[in-house]
Every structure is written in C-alpha cells, then in structure tokens.
PDB file of C-alpha atoms in Angstrom:
ATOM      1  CA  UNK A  34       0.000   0.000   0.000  1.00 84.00           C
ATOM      2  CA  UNK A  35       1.209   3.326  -0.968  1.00 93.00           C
ATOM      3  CA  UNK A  36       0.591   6.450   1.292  1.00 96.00           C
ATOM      4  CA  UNK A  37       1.104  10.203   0.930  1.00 96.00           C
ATOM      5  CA  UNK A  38       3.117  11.880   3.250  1.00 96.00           C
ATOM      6  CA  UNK A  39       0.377  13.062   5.199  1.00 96.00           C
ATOM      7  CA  UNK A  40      -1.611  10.118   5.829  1.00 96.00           C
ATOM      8  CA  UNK A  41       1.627   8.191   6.808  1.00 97.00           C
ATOM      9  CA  UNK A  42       1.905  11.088   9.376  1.00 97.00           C
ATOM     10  CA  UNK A  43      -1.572  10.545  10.831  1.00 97.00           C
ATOM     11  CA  UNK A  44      -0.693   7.203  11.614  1.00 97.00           C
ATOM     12  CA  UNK A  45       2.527   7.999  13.055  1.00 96.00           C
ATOM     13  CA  UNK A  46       1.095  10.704  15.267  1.00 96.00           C
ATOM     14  CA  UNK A  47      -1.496   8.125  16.307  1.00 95.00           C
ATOM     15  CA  UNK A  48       1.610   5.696  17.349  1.00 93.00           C
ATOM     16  CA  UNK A  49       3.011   8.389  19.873  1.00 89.00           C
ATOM     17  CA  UNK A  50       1.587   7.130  22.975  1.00 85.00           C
ATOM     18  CA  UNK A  51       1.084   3.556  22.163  1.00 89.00           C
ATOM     19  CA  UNK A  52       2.961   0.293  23.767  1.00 86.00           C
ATOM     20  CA  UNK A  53       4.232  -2.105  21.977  1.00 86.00           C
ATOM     21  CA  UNK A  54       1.608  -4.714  23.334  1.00 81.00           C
ATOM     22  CA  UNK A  55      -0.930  -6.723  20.722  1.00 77.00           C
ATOM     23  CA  UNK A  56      -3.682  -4.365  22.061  1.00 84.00           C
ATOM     24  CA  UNK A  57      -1.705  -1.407  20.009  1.00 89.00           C
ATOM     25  CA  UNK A  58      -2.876  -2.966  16.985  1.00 90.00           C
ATOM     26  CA  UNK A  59      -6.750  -3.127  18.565  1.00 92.00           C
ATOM     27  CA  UNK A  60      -6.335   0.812  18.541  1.00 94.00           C
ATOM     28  CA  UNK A  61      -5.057   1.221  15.084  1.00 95.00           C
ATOM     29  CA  UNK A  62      -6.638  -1.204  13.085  1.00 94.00           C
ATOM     30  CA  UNK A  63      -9.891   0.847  14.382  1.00 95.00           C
ATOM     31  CA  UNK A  64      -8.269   4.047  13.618  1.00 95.00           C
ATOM     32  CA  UNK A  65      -7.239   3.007   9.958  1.00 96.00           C
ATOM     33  CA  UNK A  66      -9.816   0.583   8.955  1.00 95.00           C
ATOM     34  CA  UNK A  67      -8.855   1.084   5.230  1.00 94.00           C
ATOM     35  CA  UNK A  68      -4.983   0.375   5.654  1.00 95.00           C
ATOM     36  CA  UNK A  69      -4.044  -3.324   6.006  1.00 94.00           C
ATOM     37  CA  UNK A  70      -2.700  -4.720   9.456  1.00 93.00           C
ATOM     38  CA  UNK A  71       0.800  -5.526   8.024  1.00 94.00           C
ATOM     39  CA  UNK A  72       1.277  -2.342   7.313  1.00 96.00           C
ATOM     40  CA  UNK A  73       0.207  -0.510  10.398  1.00 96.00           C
ATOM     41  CA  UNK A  74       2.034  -3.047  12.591  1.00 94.00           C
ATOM     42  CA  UNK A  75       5.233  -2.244  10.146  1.00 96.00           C
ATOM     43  CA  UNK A  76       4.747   1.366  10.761  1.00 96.00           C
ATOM     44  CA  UNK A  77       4.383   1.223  14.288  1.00 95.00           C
ATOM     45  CA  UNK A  78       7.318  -1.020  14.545  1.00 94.00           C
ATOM     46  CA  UNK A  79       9.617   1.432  13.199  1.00 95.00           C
ATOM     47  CA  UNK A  80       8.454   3.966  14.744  1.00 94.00           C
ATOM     48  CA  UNK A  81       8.696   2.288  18.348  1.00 92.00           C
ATOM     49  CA  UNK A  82      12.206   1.213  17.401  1.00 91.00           C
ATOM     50  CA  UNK A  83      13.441   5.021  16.364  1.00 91.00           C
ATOM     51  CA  UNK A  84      11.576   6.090  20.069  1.00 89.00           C
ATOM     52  CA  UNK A  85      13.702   3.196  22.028  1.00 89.00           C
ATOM     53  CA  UNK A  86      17.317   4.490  20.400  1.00 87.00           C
ATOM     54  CA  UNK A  87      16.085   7.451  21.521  1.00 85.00           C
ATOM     55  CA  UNK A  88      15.786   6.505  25.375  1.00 81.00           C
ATOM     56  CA  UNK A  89      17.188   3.178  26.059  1.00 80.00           C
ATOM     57  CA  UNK A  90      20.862   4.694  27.249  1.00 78.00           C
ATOM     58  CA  UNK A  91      18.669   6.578  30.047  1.00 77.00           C
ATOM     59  CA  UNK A  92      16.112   3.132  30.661  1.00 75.00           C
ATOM     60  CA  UNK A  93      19.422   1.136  31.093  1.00 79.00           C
ATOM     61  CA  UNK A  94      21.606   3.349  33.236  1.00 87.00           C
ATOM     62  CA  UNK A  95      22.705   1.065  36.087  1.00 90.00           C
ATOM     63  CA  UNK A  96      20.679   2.866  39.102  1.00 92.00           C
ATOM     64  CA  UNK A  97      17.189   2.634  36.791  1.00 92.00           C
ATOM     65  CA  UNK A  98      18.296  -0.976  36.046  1.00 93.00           C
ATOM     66  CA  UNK A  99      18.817  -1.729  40.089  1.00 95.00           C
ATOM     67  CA  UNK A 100      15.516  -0.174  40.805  1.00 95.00           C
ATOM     68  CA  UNK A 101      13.265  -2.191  37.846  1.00 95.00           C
ATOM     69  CA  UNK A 102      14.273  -4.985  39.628  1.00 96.00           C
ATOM     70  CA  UNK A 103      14.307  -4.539  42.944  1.00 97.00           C
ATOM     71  CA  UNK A 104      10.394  -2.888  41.959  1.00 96.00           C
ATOM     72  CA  UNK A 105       9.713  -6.286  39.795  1.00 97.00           C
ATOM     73  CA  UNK A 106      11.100  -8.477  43.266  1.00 97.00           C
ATOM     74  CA  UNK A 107       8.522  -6.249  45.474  1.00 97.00           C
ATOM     75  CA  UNK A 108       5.431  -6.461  43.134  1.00 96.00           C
ATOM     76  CA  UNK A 109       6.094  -9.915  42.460  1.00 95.00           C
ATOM     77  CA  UNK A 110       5.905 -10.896  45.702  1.00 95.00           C
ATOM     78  CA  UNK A 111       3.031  -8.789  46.770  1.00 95.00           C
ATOM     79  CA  UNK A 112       0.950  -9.381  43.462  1.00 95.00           C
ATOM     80  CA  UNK A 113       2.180 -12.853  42.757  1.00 92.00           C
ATOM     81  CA  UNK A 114      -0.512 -13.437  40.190  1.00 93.00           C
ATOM     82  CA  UNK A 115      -0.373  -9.976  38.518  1.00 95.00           C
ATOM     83  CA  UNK A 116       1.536 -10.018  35.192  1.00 95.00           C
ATOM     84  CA  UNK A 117       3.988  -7.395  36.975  1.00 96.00           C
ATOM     85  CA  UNK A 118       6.919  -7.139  35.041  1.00 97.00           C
ATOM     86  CA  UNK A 119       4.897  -6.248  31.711  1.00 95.00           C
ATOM     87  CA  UNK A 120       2.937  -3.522  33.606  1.00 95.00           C
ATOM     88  CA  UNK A 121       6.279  -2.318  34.700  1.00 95.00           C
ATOM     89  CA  UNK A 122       7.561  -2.349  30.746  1.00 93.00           C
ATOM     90  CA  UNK A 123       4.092  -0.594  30.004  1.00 89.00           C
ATOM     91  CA  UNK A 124       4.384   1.798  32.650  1.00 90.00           C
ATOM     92  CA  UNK A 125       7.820   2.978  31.661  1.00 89.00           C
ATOM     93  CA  UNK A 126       7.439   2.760  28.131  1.00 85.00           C
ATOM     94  CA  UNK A 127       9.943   0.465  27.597  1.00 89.00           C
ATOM     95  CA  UNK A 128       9.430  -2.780  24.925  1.00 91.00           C
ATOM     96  CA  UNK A 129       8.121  -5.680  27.062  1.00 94.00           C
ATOM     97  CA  UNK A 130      10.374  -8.338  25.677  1.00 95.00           C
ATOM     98  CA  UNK A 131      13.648  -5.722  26.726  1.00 94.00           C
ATOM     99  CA  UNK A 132      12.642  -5.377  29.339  1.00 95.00           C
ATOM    100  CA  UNK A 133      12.526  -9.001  30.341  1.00 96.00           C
ATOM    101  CA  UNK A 134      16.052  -8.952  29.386  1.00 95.00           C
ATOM    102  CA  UNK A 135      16.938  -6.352  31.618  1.00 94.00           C
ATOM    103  CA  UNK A 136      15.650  -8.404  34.664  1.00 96.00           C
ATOM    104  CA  UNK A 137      16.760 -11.407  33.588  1.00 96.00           C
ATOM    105  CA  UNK A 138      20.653 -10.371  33.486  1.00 94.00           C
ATOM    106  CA  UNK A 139      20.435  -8.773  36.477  1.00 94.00           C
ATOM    107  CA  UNK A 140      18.529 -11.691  37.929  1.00 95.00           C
ATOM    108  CA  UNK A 141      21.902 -13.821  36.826  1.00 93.00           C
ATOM    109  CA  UNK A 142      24.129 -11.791  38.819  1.00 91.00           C
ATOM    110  CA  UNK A 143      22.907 -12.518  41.636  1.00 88.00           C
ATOM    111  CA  UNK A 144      23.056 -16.202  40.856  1.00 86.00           C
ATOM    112  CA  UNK A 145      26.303 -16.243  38.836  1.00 77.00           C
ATOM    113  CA  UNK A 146      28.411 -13.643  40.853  1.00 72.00           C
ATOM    114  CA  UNK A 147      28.930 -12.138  37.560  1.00 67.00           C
ATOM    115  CA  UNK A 148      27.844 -10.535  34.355  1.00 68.00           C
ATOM    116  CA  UNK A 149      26.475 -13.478  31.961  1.00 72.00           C
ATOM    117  CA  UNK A 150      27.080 -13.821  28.555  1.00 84.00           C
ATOM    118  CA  UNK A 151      24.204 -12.534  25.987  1.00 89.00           C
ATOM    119  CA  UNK A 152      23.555 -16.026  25.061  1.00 92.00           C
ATOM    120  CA  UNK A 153      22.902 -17.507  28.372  1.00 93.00           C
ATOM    121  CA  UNK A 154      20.294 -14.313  28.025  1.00 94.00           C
ATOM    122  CA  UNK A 155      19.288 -15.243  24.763  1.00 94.00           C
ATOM    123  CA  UNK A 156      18.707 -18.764  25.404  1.00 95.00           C
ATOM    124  CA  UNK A 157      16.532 -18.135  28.391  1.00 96.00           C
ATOM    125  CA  UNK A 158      14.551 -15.264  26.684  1.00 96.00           C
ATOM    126  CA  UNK A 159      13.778 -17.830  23.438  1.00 96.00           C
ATOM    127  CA  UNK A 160      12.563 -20.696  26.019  1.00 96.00           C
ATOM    128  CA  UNK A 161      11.818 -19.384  29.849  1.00 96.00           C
ATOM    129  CA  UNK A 162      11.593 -22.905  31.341  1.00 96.00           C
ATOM    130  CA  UNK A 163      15.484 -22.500  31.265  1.00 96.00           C
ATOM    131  CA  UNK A 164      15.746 -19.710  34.283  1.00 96.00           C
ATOM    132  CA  UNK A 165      16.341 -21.198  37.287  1.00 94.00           C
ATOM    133  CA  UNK A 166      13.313 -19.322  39.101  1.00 95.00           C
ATOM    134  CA  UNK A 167       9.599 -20.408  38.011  1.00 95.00           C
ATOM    135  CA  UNK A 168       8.028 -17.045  38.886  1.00 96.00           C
ATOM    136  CA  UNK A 169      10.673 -14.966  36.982  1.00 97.00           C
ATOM    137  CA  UNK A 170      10.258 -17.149  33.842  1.00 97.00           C
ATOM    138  CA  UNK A 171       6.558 -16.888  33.657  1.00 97.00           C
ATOM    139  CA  UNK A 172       7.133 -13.085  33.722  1.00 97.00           C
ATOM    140  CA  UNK A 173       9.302 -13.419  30.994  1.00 97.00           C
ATOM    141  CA  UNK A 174       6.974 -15.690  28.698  1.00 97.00           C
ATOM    142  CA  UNK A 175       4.270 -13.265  29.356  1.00 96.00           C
ATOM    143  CA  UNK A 176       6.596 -10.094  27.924  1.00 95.00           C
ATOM    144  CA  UNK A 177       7.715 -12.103  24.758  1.00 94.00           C
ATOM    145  CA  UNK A 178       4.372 -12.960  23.770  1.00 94.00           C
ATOM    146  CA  UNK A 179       2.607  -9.690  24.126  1.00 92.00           C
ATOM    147  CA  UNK A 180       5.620  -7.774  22.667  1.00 92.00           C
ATOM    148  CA  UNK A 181       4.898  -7.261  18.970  1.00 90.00           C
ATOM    149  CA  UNK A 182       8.741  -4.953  18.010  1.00 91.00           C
ATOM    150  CA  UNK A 183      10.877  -6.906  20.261  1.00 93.00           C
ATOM    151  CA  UNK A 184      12.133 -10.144  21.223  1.00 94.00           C
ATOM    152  CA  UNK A 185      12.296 -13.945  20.106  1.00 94.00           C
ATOM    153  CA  UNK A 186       8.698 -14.589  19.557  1.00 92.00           C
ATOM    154  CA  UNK A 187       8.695 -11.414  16.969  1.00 94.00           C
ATOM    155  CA  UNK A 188      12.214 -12.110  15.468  1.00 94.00           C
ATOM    156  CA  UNK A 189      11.018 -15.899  14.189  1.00 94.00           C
ATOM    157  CA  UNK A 190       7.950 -14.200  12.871  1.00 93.00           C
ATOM    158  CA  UNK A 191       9.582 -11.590  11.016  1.00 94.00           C
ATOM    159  CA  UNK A 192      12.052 -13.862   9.299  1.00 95.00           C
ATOM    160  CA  UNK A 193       9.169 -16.165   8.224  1.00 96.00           C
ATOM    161  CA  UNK A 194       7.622 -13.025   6.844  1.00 95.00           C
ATOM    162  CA  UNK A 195      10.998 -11.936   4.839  1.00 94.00           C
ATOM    163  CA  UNK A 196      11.690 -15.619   2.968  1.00 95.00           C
ATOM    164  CA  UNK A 197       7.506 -15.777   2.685  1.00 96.00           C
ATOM    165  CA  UNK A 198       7.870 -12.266   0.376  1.00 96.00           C
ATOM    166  CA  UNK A 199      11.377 -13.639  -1.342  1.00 95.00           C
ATOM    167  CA  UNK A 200       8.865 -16.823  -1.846  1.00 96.00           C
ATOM    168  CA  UNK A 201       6.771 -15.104  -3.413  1.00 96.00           C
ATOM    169  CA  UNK A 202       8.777 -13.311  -5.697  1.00 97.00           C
ATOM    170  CA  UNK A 203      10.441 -16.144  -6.734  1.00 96.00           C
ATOM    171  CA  UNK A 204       7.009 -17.700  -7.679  1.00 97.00           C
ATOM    172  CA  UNK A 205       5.881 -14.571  -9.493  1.00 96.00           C
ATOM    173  CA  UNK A 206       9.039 -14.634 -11.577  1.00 96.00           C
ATOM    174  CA  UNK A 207       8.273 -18.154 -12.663  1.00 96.00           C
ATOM    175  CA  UNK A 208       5.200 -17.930 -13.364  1.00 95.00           C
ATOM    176  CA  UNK A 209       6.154 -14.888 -16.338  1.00 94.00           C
ATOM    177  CA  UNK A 210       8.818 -17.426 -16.911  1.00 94.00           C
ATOM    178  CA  UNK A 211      11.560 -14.793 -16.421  1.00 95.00           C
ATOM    179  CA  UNK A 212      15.083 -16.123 -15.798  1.00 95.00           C
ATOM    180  CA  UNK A 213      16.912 -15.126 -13.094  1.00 96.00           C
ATOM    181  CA  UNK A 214      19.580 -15.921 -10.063  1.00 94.00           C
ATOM    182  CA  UNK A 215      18.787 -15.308  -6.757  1.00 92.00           C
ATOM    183  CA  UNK A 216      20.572 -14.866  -3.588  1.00 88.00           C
ATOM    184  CA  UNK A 217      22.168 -17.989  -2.602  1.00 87.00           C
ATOM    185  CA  UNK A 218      23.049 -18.671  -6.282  1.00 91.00           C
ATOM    186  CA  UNK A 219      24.773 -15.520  -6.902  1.00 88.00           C
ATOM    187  CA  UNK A 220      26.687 -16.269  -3.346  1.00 86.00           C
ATOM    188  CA  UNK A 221      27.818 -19.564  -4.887  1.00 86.00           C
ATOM    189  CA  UNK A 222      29.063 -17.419  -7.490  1.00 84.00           C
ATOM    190  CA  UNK A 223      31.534 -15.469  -5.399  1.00 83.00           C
ATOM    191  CA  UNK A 224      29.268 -12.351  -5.047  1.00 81.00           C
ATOM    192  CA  UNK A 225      29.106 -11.101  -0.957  1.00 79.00           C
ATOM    193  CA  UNK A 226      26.703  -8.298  -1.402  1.00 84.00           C
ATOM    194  CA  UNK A 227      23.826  -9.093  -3.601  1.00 91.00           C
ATOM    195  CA  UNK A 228      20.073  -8.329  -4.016  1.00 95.00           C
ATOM    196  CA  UNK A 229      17.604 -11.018  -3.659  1.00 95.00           C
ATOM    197  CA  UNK A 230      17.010 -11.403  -7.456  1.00 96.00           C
ATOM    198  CA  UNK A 231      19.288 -11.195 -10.459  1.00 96.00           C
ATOM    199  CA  UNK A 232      17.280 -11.279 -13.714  1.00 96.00           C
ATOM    200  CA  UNK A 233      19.298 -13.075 -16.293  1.00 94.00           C
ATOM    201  CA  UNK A 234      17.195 -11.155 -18.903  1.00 94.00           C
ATOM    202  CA  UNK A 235      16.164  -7.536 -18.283  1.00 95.00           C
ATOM    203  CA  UNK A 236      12.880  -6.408 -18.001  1.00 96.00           C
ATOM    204  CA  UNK A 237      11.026  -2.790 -18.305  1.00 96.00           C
ATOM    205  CA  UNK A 238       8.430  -2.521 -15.336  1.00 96.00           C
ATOM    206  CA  UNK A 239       6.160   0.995 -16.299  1.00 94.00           C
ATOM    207  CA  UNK A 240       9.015   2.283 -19.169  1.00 93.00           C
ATOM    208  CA  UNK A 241      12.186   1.836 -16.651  1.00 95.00           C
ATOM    209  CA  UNK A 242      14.434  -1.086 -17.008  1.00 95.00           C
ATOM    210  CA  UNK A 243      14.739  -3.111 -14.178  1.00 97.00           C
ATOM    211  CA  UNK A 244      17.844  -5.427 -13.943  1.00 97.00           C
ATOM    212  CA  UNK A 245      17.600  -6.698 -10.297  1.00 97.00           C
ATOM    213  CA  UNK A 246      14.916  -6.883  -7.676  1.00 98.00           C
ATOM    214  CA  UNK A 247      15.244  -6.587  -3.970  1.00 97.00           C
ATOM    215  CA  UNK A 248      12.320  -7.938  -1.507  1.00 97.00           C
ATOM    216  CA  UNK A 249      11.555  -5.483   1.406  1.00 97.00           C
ATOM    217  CA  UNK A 250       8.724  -7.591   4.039  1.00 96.00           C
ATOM    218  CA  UNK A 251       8.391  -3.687   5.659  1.00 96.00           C
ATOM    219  CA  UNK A 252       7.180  -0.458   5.030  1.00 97.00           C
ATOM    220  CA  UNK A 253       9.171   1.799   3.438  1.00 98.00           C
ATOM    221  CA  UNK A 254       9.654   5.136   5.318  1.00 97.00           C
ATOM    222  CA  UNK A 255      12.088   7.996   4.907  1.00 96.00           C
ATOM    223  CA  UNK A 256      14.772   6.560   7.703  1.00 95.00           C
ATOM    224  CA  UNK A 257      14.675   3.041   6.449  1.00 96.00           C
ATOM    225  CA  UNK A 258      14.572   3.817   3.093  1.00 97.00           C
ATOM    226  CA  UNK A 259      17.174   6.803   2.733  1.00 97.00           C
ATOM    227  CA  UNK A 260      19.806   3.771   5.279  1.00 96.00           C
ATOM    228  CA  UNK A 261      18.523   1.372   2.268  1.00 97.00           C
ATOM    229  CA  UNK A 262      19.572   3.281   0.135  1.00 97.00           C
ATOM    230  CA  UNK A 263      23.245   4.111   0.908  1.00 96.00           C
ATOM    231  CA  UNK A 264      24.167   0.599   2.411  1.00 96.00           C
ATOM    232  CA  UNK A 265      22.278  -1.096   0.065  1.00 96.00           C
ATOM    233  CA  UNK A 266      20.242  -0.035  -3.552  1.00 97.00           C
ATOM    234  CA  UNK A 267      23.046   2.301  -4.853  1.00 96.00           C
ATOM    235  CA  UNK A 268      25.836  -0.083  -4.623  1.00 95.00           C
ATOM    236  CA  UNK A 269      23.542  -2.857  -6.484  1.00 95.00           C
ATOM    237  CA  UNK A 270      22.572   0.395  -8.938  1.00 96.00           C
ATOM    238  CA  UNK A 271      26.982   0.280  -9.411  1.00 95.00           C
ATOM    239  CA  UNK A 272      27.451  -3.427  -9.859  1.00 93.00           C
ATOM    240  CA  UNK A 273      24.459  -4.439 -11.753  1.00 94.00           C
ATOM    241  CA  UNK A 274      22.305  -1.263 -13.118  1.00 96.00           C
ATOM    242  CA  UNK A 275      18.913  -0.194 -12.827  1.00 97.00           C
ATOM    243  CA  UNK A 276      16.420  -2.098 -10.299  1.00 97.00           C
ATOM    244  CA  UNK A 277      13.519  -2.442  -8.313  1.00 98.00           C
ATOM    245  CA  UNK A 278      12.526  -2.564  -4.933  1.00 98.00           C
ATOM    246  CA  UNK A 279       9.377  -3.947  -3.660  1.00 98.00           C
ATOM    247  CA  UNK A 280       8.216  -2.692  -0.315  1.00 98.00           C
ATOM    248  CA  UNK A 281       5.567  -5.462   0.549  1.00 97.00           C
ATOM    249  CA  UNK A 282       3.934  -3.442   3.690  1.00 97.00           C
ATOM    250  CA  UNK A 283       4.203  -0.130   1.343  1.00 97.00           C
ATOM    251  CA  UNK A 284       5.919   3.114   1.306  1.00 98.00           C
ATOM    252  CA  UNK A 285       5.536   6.280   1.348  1.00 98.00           C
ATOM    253  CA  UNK A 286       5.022   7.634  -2.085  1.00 97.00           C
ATOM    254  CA  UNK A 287       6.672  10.444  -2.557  1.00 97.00           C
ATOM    255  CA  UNK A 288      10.260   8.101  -2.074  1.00 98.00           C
ATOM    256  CA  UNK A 289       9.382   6.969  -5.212  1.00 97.00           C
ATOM    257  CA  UNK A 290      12.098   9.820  -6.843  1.00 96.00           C
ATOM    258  CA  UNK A 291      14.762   8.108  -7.977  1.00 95.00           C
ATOM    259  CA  UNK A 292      13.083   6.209 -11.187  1.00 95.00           C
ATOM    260  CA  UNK A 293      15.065   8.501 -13.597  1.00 94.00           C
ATOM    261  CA  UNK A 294      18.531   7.428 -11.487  1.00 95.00           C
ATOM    262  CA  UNK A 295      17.627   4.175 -12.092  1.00 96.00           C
ATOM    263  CA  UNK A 296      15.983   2.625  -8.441  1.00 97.00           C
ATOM    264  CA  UNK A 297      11.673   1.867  -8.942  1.00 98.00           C
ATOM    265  CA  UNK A 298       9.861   1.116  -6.208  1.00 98.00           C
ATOM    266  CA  UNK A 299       6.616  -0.748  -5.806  1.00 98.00           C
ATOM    267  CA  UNK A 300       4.560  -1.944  -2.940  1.00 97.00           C
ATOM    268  CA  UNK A 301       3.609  -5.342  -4.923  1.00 97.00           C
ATOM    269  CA  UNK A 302       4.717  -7.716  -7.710  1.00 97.00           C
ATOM    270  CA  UNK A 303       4.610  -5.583 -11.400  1.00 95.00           C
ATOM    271  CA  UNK A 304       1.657  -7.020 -13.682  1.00 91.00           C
ATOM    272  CA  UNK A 305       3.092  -4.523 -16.448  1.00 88.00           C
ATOM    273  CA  UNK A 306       6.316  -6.710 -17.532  1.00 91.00           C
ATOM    274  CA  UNK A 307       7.924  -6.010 -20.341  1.00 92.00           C
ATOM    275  CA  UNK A 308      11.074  -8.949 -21.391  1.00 86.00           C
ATOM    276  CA  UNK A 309      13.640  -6.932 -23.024  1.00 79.00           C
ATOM    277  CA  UNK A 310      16.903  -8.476 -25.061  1.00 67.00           C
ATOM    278  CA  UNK A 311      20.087  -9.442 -23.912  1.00 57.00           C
ATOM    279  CA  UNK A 312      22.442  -6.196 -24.199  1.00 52.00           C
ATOM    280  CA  UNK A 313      19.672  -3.489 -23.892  1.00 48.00           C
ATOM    281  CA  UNK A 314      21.601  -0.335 -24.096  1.00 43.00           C
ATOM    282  CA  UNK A 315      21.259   2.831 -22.098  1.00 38.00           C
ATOM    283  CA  UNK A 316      19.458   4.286 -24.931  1.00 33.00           C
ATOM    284  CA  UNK A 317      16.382   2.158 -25.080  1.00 36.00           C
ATOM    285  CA  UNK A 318      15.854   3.882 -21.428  1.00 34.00           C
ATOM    286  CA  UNK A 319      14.451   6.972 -23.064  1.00 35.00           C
ATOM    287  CA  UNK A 320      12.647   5.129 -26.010  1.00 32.00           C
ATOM    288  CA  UNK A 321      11.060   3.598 -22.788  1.00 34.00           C
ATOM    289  CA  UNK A 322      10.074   6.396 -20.880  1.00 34.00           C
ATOM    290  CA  UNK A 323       9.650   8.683 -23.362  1.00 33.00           C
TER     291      UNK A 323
END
C-alpha cells in the first residue's frame, strides 16, 4: 500500500503514545480501517524502534536498572498473580520483551556472581523454562508474547515473513517465466553483497528497465529507506544497473524519486512486464520512458 506523506503522518502521530503490546494494533486497526494490518504493525514497529534508540541509554543506566528490579522483586511478591513485570515495561514505556532482558541479566548476577554472557540471556529469553526461578520465567513468557517490536517470539515471525515475500517473488518470476539468479546462487558465485534477485534477462516494469529486484517484508519510510539506500540499492545500482525494490507493507510515495537514477519502487509484484533483449543499451531507457 502506498501512502502520501500526510496520511503516513496521521498514523505515526497516532503511534506516539502507544505500547508495543498486541492491544496497540486493537487501537489502530480501528483508527485506519482502510490500511491493512501488516502495514500498520510495520509502521508502528519502526516507529517504536526510532523512540527506544532514543531513550534506552537513560532506561538502562545502572541505578534505573537496580531499581526495575528490585520494583519487579517487590510487586512480584506482593501481586504474585499480577503479570507485573509487563505492567512495569508498560508503565515505563519500555518494549516488554527488553525489558525481560533487563531483569533477567540482572537476575543472573545474583546467581552467577557475575555478568552473563548474551547467550545464556538469549537462550533463556527464546525458552523461559530455562531460568532457574519459576516465577521470573513466567514473567518473561508473558513479555515475549505480548511484545509485537521486540524479542524472540517477533524475530522468528519476522524472518518467516521476509523468505515468505522472497517466496513469493520467486514464484511470481516463474510464473512470467523470467530467468533469473537469486541470492544464494549468486553467493555460490563469489558475489558477498547481492540483491535477492538477479534477472538473467532484463525487463522494463512501467518504461524503466529493471535489472535486479530486492524484496523489502516492511514499510518503506524515509529513515529506512534513505539507510537502504546508501548501504544497500546504490551499490547494487553500481554493480548491476537499474532495479527495483518492492516494499511489501508499502511506502511512502513520494520516495518513489529516484526512477530517472535508475531505483523503482513498488509496494507489490509488477503485472506490467515487459522482457527486453540481452544487451539493452542505455538508450532504449528513453525510447522507454519517453
């Protein structure tokens, strides 16, 4: 879905105060009843993330770290049955699922006389039945799962999401028949940084030649898309030419301004394929968009 500048700024505005929580989505799925859930939960999600760089060095400064958990040890205790630790999160607008790992390394150095290592940390945040202390790992379980920017629950399901898109593409590119390498086969061949598609034949998607394709399972915004942009699109523009992104959860439209540099961007698969020839010069470009 693509949005003007303005309505992707409604949304965002609408974002401000929410928590990262599955009730979030409640709010704006009301709020935006034309705009698909993928892409409000993508918005959001970028969104929270840009709002947690922005305060996490202050939310994990030692002395607030020491008192979330000597609050978490009191309310658990008193409110054993209370879901504590995510109303804690909630309450000081900090991702559920982080903070779980907060309390959970400072819950191991107590035990371990120590500072653990991130993947003891990891390993109990991905399965909970592995801390030592049954109250603290039902706390946990209950942040992961109602976290919906942070942690291993939403990690797997993001990844899913990203090879389900480069899935699809790969089935919409055989069913036009179109030729073409794709990531793991151009690694075989040596290359390190590679989009997800190679077309071994160029195409022309709306007049602009398109030699590769890159799979984005987010929405596109001006941060994500601008860092895309320099780490990623314009070196694949240097190696291999013109190309097209597809931002599955959409974008905002007015990104769309590099088509005469050579980068297109869509929010779905093109039905308006055009198979060029082997060798299509520079100058077909403007018999093409002319």
């Amino acid at each position: 879905m693509k949005l003007s500048r303005a309505e992707y700024k409604e949304i965002v505005k609408c974002t401000e105060h929410l928590r990262p929580t599955r009730q979030c989505m409640t709010i704006l799925r009301q709020r935006f009843p034309n705009h698909s859930q993928s892409t409000l939960l993508s918005i959001f999600s970028l969104e929270y993330q840009k709002r947690t760089k922005r305060t996490m060095s202050r939310l994990q400064a030692p002395d607030c770290i020491e008192s979330y958990y000597q609050r978490y040890l009191s309310e658990a205790k008193a409110r054993p049955s209370v879901p504590v630790l995510l109303e804690l999160a909630n309450e000081v607008d900090l991702s559920p699922a982080l903070m779980a790992r907060v309390i959970v390394d400072r819950f191991l150095q107590d035990q371990e006389g120590g500072v653990s290592s991130k993947q003891v940390v990891n390993n109990m945040l991905r399965e909970p039945s592995l801390i030592p202390d049954e109250a603290l790992a039902n706390h946990v379980y209950q942040c992961t799962i109602n976290d919906c920017c942070y942690g291993p629950l939403v990690d797997c399901i993001k990844h899913a999401i990203g090879q389900e898109a480069e899935v699809l593409l790969r089935d919409k590119l055989k069913e036009r028949n179109l030729s073409f390498l794709d990531e793991n086969q151009l690694r075989t061949k040596g290359y390190d940084k590679t989009p997800d598609i190679i077309l071994e034949v160029p195409i022309a998607v709306e007049g602009h030649i398109v030699h590769w394709i890159e799979s984005k399972a987010s929405f596109g915004d001006d941060h994500s898309h601008r860092t895309y942009l320099n780490e990623q699109f314009w070196s694949y523009w240097n190696r291999f030419g013109p190309g097209l992104v597809i931002y599955w959860h959409g974008f905002i439209g007015e990104l769309d301004s590099q088509r005469d540099r050579g980068i297109l961007l869509k929010d779905c698969f093109p039905s308006d394929i055009v198979t060029l020839c082997h060798g299509t010069s520079p100058a077909t470009t403007d018999s093409l968009t002319g």
